[in-house]
PDB file of C-alpha atoms in Angstrom:
ATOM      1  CA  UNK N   1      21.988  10.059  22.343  1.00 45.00           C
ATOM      2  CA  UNK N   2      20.979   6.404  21.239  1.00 53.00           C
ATOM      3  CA  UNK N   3      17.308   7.246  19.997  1.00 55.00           C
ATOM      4  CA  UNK N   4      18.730  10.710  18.939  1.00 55.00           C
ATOM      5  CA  UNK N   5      21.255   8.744  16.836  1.00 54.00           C
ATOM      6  CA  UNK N   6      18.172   6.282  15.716  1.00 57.00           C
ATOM      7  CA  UNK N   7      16.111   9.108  14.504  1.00 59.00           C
ATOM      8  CA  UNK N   8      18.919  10.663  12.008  1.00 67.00           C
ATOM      9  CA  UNK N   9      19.244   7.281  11.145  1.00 72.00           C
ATOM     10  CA  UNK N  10      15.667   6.632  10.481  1.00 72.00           C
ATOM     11  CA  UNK N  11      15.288  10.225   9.008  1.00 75.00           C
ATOM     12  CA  UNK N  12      18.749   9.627   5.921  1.00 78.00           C
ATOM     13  CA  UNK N  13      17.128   6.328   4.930  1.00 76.00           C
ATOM     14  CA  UNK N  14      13.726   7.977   4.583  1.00 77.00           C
ATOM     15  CA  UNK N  15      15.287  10.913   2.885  1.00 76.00           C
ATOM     16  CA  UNK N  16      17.593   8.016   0.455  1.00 78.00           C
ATOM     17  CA  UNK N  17      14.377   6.232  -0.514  1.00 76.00           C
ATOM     18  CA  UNK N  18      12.271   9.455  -1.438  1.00 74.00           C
ATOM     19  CA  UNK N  19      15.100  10.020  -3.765  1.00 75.00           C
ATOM     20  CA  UNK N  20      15.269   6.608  -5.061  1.00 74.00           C
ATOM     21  CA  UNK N  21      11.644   6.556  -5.713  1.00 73.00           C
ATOM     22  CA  UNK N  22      11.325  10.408  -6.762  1.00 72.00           C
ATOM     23  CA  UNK N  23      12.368   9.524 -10.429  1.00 76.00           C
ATOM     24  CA  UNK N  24       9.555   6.770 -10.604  1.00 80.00           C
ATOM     25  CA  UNK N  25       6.684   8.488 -12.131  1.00 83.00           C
ATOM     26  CA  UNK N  26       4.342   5.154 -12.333  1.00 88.00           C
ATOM     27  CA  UNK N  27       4.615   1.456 -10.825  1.00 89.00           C
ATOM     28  CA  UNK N  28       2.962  -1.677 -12.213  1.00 93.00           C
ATOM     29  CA  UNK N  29       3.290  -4.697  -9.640  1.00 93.00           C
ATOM     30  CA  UNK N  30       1.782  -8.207  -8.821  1.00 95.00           C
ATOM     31  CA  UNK N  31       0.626  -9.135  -5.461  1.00 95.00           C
ATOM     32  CA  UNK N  32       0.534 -11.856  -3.002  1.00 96.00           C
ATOM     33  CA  UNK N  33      -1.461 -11.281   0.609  1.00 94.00           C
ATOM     34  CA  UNK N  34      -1.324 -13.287   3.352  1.00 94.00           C
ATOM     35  CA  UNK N  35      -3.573 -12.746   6.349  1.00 91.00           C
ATOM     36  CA  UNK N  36      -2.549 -14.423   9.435  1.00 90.00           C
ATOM     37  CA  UNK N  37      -5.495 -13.985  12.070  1.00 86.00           C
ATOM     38  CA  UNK N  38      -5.123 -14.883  15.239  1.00 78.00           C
ATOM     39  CA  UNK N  39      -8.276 -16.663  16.028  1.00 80.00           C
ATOM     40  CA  UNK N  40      -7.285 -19.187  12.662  1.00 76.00           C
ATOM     41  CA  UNK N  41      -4.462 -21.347  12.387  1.00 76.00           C
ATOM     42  CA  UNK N  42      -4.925 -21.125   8.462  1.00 77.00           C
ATOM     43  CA  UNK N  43      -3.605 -17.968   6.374  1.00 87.00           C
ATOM     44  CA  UNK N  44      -6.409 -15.798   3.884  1.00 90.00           C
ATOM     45  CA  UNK N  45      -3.884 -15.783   0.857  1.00 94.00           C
ATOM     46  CA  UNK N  46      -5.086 -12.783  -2.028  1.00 94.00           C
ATOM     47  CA  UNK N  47      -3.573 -12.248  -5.341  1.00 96.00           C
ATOM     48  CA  UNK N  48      -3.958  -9.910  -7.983  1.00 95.00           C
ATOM     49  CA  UNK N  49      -1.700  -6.749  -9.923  1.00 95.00           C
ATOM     50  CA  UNK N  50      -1.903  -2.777  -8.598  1.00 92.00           C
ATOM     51  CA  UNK N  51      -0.686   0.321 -10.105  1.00 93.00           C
ATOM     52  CA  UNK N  52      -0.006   3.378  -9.538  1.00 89.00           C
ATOM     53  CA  UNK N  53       0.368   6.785 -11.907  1.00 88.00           C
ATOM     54  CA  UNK N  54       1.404   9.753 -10.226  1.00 81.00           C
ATOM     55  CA  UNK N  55       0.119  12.176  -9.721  1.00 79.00           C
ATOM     56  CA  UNK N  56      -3.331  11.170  -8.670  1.00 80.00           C
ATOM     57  CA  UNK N  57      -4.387   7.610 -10.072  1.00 88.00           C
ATOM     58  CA  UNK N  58      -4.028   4.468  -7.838  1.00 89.00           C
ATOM     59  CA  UNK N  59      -5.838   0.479  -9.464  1.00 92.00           C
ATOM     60  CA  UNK N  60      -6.283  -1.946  -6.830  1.00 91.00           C
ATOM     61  CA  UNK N  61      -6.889  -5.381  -9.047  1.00 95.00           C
ATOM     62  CA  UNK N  62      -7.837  -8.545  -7.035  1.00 94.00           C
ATOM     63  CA  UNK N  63      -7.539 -12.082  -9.147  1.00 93.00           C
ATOM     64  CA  UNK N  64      -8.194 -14.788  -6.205  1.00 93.00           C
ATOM     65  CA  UNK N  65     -10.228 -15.978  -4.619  1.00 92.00           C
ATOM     66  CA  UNK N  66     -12.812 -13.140  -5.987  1.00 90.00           C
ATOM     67  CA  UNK N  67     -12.556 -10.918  -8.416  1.00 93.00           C
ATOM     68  CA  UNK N  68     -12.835  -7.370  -6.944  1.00 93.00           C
ATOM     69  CA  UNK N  69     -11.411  -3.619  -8.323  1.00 94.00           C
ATOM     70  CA  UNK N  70     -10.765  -0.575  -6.616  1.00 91.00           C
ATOM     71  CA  UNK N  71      -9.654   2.761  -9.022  1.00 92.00           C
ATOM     72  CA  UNK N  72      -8.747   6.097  -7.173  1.00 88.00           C
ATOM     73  CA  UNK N  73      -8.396   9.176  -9.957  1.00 87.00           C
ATOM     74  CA  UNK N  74      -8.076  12.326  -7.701  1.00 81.00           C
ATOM     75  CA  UNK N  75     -10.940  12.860  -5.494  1.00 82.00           C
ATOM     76  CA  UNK N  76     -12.841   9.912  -6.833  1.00 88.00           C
ATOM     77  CA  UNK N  77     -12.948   6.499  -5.523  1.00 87.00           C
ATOM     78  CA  UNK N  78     -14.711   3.632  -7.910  1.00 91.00           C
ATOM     79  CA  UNK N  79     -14.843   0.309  -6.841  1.00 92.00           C
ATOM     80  CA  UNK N  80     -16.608  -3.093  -8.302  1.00 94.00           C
ATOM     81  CA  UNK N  81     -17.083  -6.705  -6.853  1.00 92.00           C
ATOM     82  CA  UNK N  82     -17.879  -9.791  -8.541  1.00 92.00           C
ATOM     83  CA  UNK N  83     -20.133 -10.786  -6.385  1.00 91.00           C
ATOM     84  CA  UNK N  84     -22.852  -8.053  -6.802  1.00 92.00           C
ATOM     85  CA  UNK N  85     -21.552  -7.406 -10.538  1.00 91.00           C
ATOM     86  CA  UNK N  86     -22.131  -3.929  -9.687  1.00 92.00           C
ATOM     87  CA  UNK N  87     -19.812  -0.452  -9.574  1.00 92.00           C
ATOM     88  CA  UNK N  88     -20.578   2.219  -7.279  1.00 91.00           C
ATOM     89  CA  UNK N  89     -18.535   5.255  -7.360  1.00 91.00           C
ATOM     90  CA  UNK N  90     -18.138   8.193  -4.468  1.00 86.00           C
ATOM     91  CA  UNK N  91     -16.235  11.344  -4.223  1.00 87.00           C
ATOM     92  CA  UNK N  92     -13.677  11.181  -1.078  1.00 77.00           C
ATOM     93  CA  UNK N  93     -14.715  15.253  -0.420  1.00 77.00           C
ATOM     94  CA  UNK N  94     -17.654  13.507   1.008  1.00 78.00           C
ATOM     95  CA  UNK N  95     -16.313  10.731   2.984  1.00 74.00           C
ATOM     96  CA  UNK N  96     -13.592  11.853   5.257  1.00 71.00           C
ATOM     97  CA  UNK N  97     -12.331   7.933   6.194  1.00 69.00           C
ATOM     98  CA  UNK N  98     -12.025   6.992   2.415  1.00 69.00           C
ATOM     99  CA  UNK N  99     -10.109  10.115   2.154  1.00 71.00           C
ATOM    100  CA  UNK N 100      -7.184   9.141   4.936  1.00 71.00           C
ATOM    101  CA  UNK N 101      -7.431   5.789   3.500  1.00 70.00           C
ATOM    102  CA  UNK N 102      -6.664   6.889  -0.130  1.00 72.00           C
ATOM    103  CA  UNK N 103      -4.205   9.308   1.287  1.00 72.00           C
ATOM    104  CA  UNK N 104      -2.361   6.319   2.996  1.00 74.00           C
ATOM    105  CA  UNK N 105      -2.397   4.110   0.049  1.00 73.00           C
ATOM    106  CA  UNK N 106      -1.001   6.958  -2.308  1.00 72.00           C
ATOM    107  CA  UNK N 107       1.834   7.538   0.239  1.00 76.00           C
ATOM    108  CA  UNK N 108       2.631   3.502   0.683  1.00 77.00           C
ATOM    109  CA  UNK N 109       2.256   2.591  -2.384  1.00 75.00           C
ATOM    110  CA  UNK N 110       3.630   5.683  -4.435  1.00 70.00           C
ATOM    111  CA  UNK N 111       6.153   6.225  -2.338  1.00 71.00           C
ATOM    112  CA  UNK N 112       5.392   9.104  -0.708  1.00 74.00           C
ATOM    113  CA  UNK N 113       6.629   9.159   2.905  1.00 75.00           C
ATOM    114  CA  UNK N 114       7.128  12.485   4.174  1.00 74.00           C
ATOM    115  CA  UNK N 115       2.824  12.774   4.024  1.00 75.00           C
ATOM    116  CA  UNK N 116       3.059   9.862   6.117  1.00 79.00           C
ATOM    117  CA  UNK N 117       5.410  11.392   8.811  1.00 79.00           C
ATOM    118  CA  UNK N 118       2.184  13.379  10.205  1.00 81.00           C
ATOM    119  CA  UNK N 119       0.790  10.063  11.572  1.00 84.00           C
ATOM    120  CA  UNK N 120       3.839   7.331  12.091  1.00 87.00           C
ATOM    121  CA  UNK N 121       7.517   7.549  13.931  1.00 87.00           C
ATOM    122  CA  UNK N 122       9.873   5.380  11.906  1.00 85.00           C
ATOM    123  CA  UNK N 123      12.575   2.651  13.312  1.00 85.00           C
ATOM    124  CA  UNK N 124      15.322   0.832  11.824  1.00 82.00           C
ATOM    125  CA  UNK N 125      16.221  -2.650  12.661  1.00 77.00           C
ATOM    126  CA  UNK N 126      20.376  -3.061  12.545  1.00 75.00           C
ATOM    127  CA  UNK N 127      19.332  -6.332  11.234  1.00 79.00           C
ATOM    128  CA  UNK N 128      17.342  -5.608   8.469  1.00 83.00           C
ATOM    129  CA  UNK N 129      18.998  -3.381   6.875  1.00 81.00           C
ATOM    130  CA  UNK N 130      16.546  -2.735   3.785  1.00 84.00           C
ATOM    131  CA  UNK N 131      13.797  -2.203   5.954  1.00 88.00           C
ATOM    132  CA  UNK N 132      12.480   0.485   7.749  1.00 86.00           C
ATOM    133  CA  UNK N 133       8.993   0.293  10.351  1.00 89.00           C
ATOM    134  CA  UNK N 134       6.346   2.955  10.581  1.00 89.00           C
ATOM    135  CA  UNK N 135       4.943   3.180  13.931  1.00 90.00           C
ATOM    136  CA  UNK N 136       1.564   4.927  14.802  1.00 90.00           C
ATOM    137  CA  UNK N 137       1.934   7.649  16.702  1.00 89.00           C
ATOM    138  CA  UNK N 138      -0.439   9.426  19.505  1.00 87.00           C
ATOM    139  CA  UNK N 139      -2.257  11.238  17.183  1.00 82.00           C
ATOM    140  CA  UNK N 140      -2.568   8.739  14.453  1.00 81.00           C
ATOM    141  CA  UNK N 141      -6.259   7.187  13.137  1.00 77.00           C
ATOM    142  CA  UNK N 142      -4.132   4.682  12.662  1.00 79.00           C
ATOM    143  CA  UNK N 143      -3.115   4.040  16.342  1.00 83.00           C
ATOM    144  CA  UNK N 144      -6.640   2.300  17.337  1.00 84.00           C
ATOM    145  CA  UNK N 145      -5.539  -0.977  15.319  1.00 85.00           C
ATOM    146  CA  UNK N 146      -2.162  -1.115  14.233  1.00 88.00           C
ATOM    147  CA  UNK N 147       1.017  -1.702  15.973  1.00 91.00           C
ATOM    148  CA  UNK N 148       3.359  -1.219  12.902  1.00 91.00           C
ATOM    149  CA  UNK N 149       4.300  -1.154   9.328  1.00 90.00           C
ATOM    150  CA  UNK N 150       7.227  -3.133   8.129  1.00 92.00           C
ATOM    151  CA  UNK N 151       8.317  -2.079   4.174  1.00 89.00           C
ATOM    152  CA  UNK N 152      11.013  -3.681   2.765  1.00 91.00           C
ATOM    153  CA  UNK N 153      12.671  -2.413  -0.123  1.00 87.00           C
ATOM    154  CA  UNK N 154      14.451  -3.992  -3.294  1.00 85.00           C
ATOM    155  CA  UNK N 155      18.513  -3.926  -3.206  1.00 83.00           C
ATOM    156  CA  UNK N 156      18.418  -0.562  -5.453  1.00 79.00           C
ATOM    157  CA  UNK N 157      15.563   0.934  -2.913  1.00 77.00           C
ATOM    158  CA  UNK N 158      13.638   1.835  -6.463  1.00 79.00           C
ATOM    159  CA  UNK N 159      10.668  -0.125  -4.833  1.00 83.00           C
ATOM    160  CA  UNK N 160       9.271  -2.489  -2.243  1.00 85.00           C
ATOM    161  CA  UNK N 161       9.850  -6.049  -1.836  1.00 91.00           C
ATOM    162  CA  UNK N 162       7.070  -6.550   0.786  1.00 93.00           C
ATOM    163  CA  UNK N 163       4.883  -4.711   3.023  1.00 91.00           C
ATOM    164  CA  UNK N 164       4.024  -6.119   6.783  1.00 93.00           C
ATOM    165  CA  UNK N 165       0.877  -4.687   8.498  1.00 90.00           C
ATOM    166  CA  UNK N 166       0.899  -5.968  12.364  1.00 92.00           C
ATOM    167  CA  UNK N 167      -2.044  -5.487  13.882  1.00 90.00           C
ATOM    168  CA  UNK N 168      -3.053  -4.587  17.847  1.00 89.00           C
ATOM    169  CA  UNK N 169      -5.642  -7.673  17.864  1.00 87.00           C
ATOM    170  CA  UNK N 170      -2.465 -10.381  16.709  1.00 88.00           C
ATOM    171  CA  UNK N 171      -3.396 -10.328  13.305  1.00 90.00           C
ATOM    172  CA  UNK N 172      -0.611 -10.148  10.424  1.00 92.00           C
ATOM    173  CA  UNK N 173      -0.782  -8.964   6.833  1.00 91.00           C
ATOM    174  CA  UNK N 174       2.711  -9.491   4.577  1.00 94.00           C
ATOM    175  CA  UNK N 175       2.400  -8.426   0.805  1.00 93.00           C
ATOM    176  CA  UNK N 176       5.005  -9.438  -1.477  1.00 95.00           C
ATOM    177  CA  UNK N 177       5.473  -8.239  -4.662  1.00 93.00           C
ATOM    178  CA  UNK N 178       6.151  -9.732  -7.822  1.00 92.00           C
ATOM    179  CA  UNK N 179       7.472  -8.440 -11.359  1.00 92.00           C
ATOM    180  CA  UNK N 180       7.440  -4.968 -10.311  1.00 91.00           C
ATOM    181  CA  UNK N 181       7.466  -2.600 -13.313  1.00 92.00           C
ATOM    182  CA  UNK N 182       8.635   0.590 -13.197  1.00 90.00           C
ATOM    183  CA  UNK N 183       8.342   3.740 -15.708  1.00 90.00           C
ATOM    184  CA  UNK N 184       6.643   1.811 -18.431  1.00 92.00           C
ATOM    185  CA  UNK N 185       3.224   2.204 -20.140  1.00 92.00           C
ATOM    186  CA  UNK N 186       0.262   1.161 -18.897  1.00 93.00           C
ATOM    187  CA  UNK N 187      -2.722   0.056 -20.291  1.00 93.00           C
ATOM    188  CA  UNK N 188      -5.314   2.261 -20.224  1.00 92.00           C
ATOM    189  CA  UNK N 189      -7.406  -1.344 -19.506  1.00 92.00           C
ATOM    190  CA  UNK N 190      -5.846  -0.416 -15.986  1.00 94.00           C
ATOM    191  CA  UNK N 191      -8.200   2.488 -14.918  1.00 93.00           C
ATOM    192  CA  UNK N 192     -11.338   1.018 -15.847  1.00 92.00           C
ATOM    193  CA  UNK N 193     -12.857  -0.529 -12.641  1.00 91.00           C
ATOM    194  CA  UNK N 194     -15.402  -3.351 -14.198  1.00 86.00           C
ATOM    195  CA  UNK N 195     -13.440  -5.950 -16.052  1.00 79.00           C
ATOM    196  CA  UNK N 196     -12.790  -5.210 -19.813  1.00 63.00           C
ATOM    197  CA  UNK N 197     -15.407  -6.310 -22.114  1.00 49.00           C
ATOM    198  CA  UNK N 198     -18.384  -7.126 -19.337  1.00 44.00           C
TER     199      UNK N 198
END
C-alpha cells in the first residue's frame, strides 16, 4: 500500500501544479547554473534570462561567462555563440535527439508534465514538501545519464524556484531562478537569436 499511497500522492501534486501553471500562457525568468562535477572541486556557475511563450516558442539567453542563444519556434531550432559570431539554424524533423531535447525543455520549462510522464516516475519527499523528483524510467533516453530531476516550486506552485539535474557519473546541476515573470509582454528582442543590433 505504501508506494501505492506514494503514487496518488505523487500523481494530486502533479495534477495541482498542471493547474497552477495551466493559466500561465508565457514565463520570463533569470537564471543562475551551477555545475558541480565530480572530477573538480570548483563549481561552472552560468547566468543569463529564458522564456518561454506557449504554444511553441522557447529563448535560451546565456550572459556569463560567454555569450551564447538558443531560440526554439515550433519545429525550428536556431542557436548562436559568441565565440564563432555565427547562427546556424536546423529543423528538429531532421534531427531526432534535438527533437526529445526540445520536447523536454518545453515540458520543464513550460510546465508541461503529463508529456513527461512517458519517460520519468515521480517521488515526493515528506520533507520537501514543494518539491517533487522525476526519475528515469526503463525506457527513458534519459536513463543512460541521469539519476533524477529535483523541481522545486514557488509557495503559490505558479512556477519553479529551482531545478536539480543529478547525474549517473556524480555530477550536479541546480538552477535557480530569479525575478520570474509571469503573463506579461515580452519583447519581441526575445526571439531573435544574434544579439540586437550586431
Amino acid at each position: 500500500p505504501a508506494p501505492a499511497a506514494r503514487a496518488d500522492s505523487s500523481a494530486r501534486m502533479l495534477a495541482e501544479l498542471q493547474r497552477a501553471l495551466s493559466a500561465t500562457t508565457n514565463r520570463q525568468t533569470g537564471f543562475v547554473q551551477e555545475k558541480h562535477m565530480a572530477v573538480l572541486r570548483q563549481k561552472v556557475i552560468i547566468k543569463g534570462q529564458l522564456a518561454v511563450q506557449q504554444p511553441g516558442l522557447f529563448a535560451w539567453h546565456v550572459t556569463e561567462p560567454i555569450r551564447y542563444n538558443l531560440v526554439l519556434d515550433g519545429a525550428t531550432l536556431r542557436q548562436w555563440d559568441e565565440t564563432t559570431d555565427k547562427e546556424q539554424q536546423m529543423s528538429l524533423a531532421d534531427n531526432p535527439v534535438f527533437e526529445i531535447v526540445s520536447r523536454q525543455l518545453k515540458a520543464w520549462f513550460g510546465g508541461q508534465f503529463d508529456l513527461l510522464l512517458k519517460d520519468f516516475d515521480t517521488e515526493l519527499d515528506p520533507a520537501a514538501p514543494r518539491s517533487i523528483a522525476f526519475i528515469p524510467n526503463k525506457d527513458s533516453f534519459a536513463r543512460k545519464a541521469i539519476r533524477r530531476v529535483v523541481m522545486t516550486f514557488r509557495e503559490d506552485r505558479r512556477y519553479m524556484e529551482a531545478i536539480l539535474i543529478e547525474e549517473l557519473g556524480g555530477d550536479k546541476t541546480l538552477m535557480t531562478f530569479t525575478n520570474t515573470l509571469l503573463n506579461t509582454a515580452i519583447d519581441p528582442v526575445t526571439w531573435e537569436v544574434k544579439p540586437h543590433g550586431r
